[in-house]
Coordinates of N, CA and C in Angstrom, one line a residue:
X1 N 178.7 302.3 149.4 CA 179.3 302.6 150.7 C 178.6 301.8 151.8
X2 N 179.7 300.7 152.8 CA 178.3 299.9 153.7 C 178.2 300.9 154.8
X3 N 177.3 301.0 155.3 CA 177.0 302.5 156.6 C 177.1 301.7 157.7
X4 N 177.1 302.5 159.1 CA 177.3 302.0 160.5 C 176.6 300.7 160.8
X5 N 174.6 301.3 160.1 CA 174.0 300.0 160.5 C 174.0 298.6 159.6
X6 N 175.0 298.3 159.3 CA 175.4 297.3 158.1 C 174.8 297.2 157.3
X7 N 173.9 298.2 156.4 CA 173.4 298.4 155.5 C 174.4 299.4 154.4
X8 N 174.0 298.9 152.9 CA 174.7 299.7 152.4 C 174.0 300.3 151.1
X9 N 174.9 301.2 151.0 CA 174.4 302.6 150.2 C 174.9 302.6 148.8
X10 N 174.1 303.1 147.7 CA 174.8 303.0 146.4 C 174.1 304.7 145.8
X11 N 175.2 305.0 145.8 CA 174.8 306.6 144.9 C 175.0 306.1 143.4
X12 N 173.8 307.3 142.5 CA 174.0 306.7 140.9 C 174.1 308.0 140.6
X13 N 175.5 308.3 139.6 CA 175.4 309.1 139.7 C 174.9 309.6 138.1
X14 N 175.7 311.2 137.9 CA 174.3 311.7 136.8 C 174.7 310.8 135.3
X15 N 173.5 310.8 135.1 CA 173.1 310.3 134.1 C 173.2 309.1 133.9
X16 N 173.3 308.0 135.2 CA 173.2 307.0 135.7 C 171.7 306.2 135.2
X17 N 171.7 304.7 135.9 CA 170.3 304.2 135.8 C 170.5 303.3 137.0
X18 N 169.2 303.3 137.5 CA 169.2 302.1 138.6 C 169.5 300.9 138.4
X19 N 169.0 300.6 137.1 CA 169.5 299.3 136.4 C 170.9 299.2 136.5
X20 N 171.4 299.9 136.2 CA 173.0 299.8 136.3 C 173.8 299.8 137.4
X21 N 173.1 300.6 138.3 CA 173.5 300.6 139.6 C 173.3 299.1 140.4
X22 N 172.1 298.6 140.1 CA 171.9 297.2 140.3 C 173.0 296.2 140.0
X23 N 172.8 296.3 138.9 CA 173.8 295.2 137.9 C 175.1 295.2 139.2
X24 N 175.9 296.1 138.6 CA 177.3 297.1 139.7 C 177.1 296.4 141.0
X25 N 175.9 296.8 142.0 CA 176.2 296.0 143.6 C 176.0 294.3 143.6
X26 N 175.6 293.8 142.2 CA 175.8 292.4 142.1 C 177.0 292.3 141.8
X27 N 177.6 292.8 140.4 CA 179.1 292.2 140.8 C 180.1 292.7 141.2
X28 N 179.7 293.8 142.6 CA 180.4 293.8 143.7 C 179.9 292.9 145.0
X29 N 178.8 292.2 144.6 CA 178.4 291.2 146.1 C 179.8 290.8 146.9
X30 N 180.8 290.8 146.2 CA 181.7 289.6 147.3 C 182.7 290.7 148.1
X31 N 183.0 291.8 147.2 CA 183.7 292.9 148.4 C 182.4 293.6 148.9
X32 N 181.1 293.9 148.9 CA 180.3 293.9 150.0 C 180.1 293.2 151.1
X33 N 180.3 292.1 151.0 CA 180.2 290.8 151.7 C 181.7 291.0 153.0
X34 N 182.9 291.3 151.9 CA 183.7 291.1 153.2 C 184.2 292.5 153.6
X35 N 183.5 293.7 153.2 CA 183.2 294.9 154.3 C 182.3 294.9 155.1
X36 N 181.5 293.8 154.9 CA 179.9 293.9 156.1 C 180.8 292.8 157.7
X37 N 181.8 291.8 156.8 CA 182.4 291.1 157.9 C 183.2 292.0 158.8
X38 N 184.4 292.8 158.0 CA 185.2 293.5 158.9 C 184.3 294.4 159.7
X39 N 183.1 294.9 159.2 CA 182.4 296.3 160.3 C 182.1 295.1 161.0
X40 N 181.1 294.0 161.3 CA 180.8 293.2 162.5 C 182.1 292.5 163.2
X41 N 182.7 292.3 163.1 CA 184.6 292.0 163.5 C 184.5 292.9 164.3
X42 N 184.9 294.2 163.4 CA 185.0 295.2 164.4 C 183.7 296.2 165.7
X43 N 182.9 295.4 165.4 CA 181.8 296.0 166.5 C 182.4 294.5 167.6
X44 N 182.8 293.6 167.3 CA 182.4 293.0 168.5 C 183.7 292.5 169.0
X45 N 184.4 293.6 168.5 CA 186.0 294.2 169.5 C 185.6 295.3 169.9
X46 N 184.7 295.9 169.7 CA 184.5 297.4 170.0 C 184.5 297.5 171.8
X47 N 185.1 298.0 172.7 CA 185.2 297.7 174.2 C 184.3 298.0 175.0
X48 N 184.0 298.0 176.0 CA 182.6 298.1 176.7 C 183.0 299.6 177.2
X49 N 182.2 300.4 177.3 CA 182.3 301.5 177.8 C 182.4 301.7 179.8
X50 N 183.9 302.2 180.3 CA 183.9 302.1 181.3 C 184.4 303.2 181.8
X51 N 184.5 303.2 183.3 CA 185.6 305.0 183.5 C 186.2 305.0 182.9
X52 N 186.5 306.4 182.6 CA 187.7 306.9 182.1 C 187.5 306.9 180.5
X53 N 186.3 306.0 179.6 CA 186.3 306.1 178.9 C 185.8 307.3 177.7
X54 N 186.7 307.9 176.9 CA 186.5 309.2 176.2 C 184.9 309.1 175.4
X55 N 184.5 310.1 175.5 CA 183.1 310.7 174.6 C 182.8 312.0 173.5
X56 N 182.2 311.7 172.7 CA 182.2 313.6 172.0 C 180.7 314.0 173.0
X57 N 180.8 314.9 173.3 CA 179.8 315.9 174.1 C 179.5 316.9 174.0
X58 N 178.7 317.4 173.3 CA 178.0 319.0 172.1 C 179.9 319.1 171.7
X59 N 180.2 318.8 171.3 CA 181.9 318.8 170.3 C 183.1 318.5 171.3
X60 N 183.2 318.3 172.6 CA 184.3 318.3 173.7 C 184.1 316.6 173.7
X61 N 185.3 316.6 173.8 CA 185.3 314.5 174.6 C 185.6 315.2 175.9
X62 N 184.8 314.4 176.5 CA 184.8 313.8 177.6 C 184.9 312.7 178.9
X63 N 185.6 312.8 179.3 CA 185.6 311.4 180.6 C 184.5 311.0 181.1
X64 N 184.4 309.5 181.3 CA 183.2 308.9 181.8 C 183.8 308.9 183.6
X65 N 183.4 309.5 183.9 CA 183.6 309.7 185.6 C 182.9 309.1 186.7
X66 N 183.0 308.7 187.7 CA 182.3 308.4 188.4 C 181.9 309.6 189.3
X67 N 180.3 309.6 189.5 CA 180.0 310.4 190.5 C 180.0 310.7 191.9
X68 N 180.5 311.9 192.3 CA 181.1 312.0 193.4 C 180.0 312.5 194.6
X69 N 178.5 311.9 194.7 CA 177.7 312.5 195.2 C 177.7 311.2 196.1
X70 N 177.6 311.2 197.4 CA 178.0 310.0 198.2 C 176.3 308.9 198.1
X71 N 176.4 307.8 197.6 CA 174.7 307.2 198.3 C 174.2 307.7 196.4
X72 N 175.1 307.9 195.7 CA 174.7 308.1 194.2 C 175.3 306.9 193.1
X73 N 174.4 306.3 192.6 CA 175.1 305.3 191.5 C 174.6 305.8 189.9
X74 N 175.5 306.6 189.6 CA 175.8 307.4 188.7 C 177.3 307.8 187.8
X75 N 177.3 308.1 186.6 CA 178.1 308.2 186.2 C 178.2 310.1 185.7
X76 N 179.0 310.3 185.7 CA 179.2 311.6 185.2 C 179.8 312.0 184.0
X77 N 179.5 312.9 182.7 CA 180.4 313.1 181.7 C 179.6 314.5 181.6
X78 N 181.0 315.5 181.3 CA 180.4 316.7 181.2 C 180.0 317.7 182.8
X79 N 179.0 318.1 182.3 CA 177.6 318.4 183.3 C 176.8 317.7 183.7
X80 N 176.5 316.6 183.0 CA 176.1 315.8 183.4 C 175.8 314.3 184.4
X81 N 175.0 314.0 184.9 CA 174.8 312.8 185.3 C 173.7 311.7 185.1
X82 N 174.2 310.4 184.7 CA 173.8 309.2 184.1 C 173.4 308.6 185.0
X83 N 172.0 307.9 185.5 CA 172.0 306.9 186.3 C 172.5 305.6 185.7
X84 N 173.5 305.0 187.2 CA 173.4 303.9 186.6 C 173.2 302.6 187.7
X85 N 173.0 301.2 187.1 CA 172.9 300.2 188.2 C 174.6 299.9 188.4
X86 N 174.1 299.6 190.0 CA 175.8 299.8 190.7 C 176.3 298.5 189.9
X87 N 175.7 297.4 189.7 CA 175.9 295.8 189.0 C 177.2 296.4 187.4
X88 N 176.6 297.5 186.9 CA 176.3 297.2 185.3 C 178.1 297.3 185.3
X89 N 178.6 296.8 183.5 CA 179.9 296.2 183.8 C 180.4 297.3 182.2
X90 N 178.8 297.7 181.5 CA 179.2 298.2 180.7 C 178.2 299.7 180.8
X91 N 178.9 301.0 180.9 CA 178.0 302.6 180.9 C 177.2 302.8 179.8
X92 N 177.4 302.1 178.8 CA 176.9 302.4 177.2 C 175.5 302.9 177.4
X93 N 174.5 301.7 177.5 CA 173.5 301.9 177.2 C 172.8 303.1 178.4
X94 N 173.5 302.9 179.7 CA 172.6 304.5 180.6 C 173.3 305.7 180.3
X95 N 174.6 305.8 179.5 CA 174.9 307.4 179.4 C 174.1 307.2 178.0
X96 N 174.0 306.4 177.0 CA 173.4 306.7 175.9 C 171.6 307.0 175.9
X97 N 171.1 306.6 177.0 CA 170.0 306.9 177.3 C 169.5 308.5 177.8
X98 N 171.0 309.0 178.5 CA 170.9 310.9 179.1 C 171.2 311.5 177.6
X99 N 172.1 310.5 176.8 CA 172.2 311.4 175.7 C 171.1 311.6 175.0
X100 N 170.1 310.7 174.6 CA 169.1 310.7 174.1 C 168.2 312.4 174.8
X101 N 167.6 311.8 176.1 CA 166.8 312.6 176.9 C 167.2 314.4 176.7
X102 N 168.2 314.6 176.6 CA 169.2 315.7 176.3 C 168.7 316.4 175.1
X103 N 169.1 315.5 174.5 CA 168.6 315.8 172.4 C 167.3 315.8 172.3
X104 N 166.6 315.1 173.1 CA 165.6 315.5 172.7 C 164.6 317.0 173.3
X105 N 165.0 317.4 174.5 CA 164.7 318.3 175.1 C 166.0 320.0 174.1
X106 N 166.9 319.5 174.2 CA 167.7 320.8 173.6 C 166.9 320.6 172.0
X107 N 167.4 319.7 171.1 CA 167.3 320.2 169.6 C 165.9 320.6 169.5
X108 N 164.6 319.8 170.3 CA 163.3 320.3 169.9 C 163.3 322.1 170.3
X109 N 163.9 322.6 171.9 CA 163.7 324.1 171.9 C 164.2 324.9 170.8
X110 N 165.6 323.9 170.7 CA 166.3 324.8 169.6 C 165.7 325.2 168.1
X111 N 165.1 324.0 167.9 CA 164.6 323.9 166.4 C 163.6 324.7 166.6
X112 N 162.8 325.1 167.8 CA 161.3 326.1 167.5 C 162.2 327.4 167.7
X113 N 163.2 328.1 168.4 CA 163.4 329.0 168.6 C 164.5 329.7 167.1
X114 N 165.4 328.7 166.4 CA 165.5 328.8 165.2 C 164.2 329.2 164.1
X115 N 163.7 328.7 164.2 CA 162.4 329.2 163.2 C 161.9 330.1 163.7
X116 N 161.2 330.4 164.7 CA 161.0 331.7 165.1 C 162.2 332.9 164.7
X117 N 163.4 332.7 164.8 CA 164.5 333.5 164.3 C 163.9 334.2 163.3
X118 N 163.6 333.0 162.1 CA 163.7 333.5 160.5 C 162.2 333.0 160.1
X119 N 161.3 333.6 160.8 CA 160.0 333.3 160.3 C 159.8 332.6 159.7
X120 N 159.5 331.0 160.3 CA 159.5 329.6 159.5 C 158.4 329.5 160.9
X121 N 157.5 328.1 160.0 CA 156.2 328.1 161.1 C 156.5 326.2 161.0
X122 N 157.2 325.8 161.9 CA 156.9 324.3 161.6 C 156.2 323.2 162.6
X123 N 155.3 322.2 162.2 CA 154.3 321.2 162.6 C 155.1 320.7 163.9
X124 N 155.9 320.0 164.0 CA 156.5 319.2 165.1 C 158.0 319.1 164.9
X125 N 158.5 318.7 166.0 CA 160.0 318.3 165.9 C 160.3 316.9 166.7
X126 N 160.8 316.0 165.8 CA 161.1 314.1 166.0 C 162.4 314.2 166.0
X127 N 162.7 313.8 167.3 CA 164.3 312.9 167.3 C 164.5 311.9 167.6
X128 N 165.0 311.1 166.4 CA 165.2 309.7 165.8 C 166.7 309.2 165.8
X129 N 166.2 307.8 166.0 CA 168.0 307.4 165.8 C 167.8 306.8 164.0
X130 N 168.0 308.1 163.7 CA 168.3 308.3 162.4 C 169.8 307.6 162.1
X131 N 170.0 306.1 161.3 CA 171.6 305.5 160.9 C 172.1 306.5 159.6
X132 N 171.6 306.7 158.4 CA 172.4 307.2 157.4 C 172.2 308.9 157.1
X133 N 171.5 309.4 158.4 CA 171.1 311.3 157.8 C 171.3 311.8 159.0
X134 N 171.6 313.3 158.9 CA 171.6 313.7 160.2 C 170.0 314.5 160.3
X135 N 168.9 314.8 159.5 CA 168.3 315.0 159.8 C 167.3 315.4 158.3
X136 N 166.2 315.7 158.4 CA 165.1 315.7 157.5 C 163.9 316.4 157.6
X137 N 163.2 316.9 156.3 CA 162.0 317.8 157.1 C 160.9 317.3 155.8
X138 N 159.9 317.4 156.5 CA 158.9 316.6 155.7 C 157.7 318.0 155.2
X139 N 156.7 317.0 154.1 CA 156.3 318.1 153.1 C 155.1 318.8 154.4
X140 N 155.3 318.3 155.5 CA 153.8 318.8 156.5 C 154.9 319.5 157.6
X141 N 155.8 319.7 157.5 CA 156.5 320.9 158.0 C 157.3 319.8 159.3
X142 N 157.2 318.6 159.4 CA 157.6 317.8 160.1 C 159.9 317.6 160.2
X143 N 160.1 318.4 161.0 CA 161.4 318.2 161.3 C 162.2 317.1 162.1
X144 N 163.0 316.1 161.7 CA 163.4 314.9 161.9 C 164.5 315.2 162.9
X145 N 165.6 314.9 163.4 CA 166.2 315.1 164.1 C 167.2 314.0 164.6
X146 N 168.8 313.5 164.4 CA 169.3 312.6 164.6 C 169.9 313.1 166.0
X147 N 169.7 312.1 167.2 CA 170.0 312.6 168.8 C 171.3 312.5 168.8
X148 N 172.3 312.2 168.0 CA 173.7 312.1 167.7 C 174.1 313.6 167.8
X149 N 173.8 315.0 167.3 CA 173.7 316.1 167.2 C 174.1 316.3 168.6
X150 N 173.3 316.0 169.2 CA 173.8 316.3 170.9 C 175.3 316.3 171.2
X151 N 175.8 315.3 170.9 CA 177.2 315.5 170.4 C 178.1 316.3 169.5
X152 N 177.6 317.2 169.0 CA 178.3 317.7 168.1 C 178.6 319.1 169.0
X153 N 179.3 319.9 168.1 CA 179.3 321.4 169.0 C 177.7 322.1 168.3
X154 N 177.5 323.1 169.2 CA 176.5 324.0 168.8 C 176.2 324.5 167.6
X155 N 177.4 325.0 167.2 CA 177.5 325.6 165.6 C 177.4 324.9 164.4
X156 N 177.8 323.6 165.2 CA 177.5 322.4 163.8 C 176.3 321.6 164.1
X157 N 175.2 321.5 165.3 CA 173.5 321.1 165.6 C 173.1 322.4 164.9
X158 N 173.4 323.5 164.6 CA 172.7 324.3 164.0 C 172.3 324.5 162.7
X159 N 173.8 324.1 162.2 CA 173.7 323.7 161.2 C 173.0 323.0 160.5
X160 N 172.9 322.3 161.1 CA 172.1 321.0 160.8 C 170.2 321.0 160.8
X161 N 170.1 322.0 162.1 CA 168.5 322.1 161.9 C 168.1 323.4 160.9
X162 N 169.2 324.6 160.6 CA 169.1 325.4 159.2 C 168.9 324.9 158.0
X163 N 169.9 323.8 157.7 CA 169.8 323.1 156.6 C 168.0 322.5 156.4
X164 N 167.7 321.9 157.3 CA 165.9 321.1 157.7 C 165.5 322.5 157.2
X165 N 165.3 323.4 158.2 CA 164.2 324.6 158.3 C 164.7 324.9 156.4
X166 N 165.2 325.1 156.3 CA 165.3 325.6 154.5 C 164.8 324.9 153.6
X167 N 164.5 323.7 153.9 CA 163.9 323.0 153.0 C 162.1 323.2 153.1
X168 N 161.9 324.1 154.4 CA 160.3 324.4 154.3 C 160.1 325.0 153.1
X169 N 161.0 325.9 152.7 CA 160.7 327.5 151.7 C 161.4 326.5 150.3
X170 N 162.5 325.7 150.2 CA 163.0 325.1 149.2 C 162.8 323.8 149.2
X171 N 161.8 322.8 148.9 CA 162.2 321.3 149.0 C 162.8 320.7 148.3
X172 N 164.4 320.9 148.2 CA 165.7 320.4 147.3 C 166.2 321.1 147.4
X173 N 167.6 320.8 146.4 CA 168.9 321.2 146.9 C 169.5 322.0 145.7
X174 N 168.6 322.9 145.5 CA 169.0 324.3 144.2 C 169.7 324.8 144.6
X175 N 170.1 325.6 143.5 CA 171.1 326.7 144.3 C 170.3 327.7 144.9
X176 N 168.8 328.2 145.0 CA 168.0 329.0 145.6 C 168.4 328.4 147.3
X177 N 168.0 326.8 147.4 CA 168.3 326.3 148.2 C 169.6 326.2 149.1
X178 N 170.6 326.4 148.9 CA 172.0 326.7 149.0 C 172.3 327.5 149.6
X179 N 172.0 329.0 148.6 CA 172.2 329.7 149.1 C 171.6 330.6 150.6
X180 N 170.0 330.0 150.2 CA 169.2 330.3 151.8 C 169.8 329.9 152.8
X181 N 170.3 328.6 152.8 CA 171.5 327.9 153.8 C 172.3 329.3 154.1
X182 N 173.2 329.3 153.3 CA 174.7 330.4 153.3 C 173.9 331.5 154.3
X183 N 172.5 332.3 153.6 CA 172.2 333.7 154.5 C 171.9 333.1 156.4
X184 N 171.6 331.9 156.2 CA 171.1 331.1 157.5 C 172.8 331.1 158.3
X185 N 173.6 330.5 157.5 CA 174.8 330.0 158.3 C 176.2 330.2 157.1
X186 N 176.5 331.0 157.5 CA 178.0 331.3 156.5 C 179.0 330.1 156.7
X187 N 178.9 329.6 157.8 CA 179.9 329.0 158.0 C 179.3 326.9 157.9
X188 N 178.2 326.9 157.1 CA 178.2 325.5 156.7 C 179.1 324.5 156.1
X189 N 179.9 325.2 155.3 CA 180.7 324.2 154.8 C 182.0 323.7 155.8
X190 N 181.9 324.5 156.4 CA 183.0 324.2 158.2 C 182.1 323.6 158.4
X191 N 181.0 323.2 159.1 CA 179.7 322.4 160.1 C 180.0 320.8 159.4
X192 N 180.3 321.0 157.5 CA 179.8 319.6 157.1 C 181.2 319.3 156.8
X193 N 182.2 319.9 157.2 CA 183.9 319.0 157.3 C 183.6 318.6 158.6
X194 N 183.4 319.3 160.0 CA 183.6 319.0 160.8 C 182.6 317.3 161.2
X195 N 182.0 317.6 160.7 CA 181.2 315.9 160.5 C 181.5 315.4 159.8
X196 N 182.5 315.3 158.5 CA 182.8 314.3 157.9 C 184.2 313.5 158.7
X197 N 184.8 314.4 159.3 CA 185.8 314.2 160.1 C 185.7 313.2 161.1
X198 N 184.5 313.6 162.0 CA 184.2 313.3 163.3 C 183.4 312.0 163.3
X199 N 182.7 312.2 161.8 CA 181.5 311.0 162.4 C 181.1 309.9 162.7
X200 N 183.2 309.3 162.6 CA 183.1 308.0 162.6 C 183.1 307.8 164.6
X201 N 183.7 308.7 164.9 CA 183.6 309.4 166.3 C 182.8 309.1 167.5
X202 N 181.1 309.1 166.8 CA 180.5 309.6 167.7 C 179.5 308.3 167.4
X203 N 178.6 308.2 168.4 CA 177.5 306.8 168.9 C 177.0 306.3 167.6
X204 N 177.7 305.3 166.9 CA 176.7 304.8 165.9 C 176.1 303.2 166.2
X205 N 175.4 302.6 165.9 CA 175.2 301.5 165.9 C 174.0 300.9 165.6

């Protein structure tokens, strides 16, 4: 599968070999080759971000607005406000900058106040612009964090830092594993359609 950041992915599956899977992305090089063209084609049609332009925002799209605060060069989406330079011709990079600042202040409270929930004790919380995961937890209690989440609805960032936190008590994906998920969040398997749906949706690059 080639992913957003034109890199691509090869699952092996059971009872697979690497070797084989090797062999396989060689003689698929040439339809590799002209999916990695069509995703750069299509990034560099992809339109500049201006008013009016729609966004996903904790799960709602939203309008890129201009701010209505007089002597303010700013953009508005949501609740929010983006500074921006009165020059600039594209909003991308300063709303994607409040998105950032956002995620990383919400998912880190959220992630300490989740674990406190369910008596989990973890090291730190990193939000990364994670391309192929929404998020990860390491064997030193280190929880990863893709700032894309910010975008999502609540129910499905929750998701997402339950699935991490479970992997403190399970590191893999048992059915012990699984089912700690399910007592955490009944409603995961909604959380991971609603991202398979959406994710082509939301800020990748």
């Amino acid at each position: 599968r080639v992913q957003h950041d034109g890199t691509a992915r090869l699952a092996i599956p059971p009872g697979g070999s690497a070797a084989g899977a090797l062999d396989f992305a060689r003689r698929q090089s040439r339809w590799l080759e002209r999916q990695l063209r069509h995703q750069i084609m299509a990034q560099q049609r992809e339109p500049a971000w201006r008013l009016g332009t729609e966004i996903f925002f904790r799960g709602e799209l939203v309008k890129l607005q201009a701010a209505a605060e007089p002597g303010v060069s700013a953009v508005r989406f949501g609740d929010q406000l983006a500074p921006v330079d009165h020059c600039a011709t594209d909003l991308r990079l300063s709303v994607e900058r409040r998105l950032w600042q956002l995620a990383t202040r919400e998912l880190t409270l959220r992630t300490h106040e989740l674990a406190a929930l369910h008596g989990l004790l973890i090291h730190r919380v990193v939000v990364r612009n994670q391309r192929t995961r929404w998020g990860s937890c390491s064997a030193r209690g280190v929880i990863s964090l893709n700032w894309r989440l910010i975008q999502t609805p609540p129910w499905v960032r929750d998701y997402i830092i339950l699935h991490e936190l479970a992997h403190l008590r399970h590191p893999n994906h048992s059915r012990r594993f699984w089912c700690a998920v399910e007592a955490a969040c009944p409603e995961f398997e909604r959380a991971e359609q609603w991202l398979k749906e959406h994710e082509r949706l939301l800020v990748w690059h």
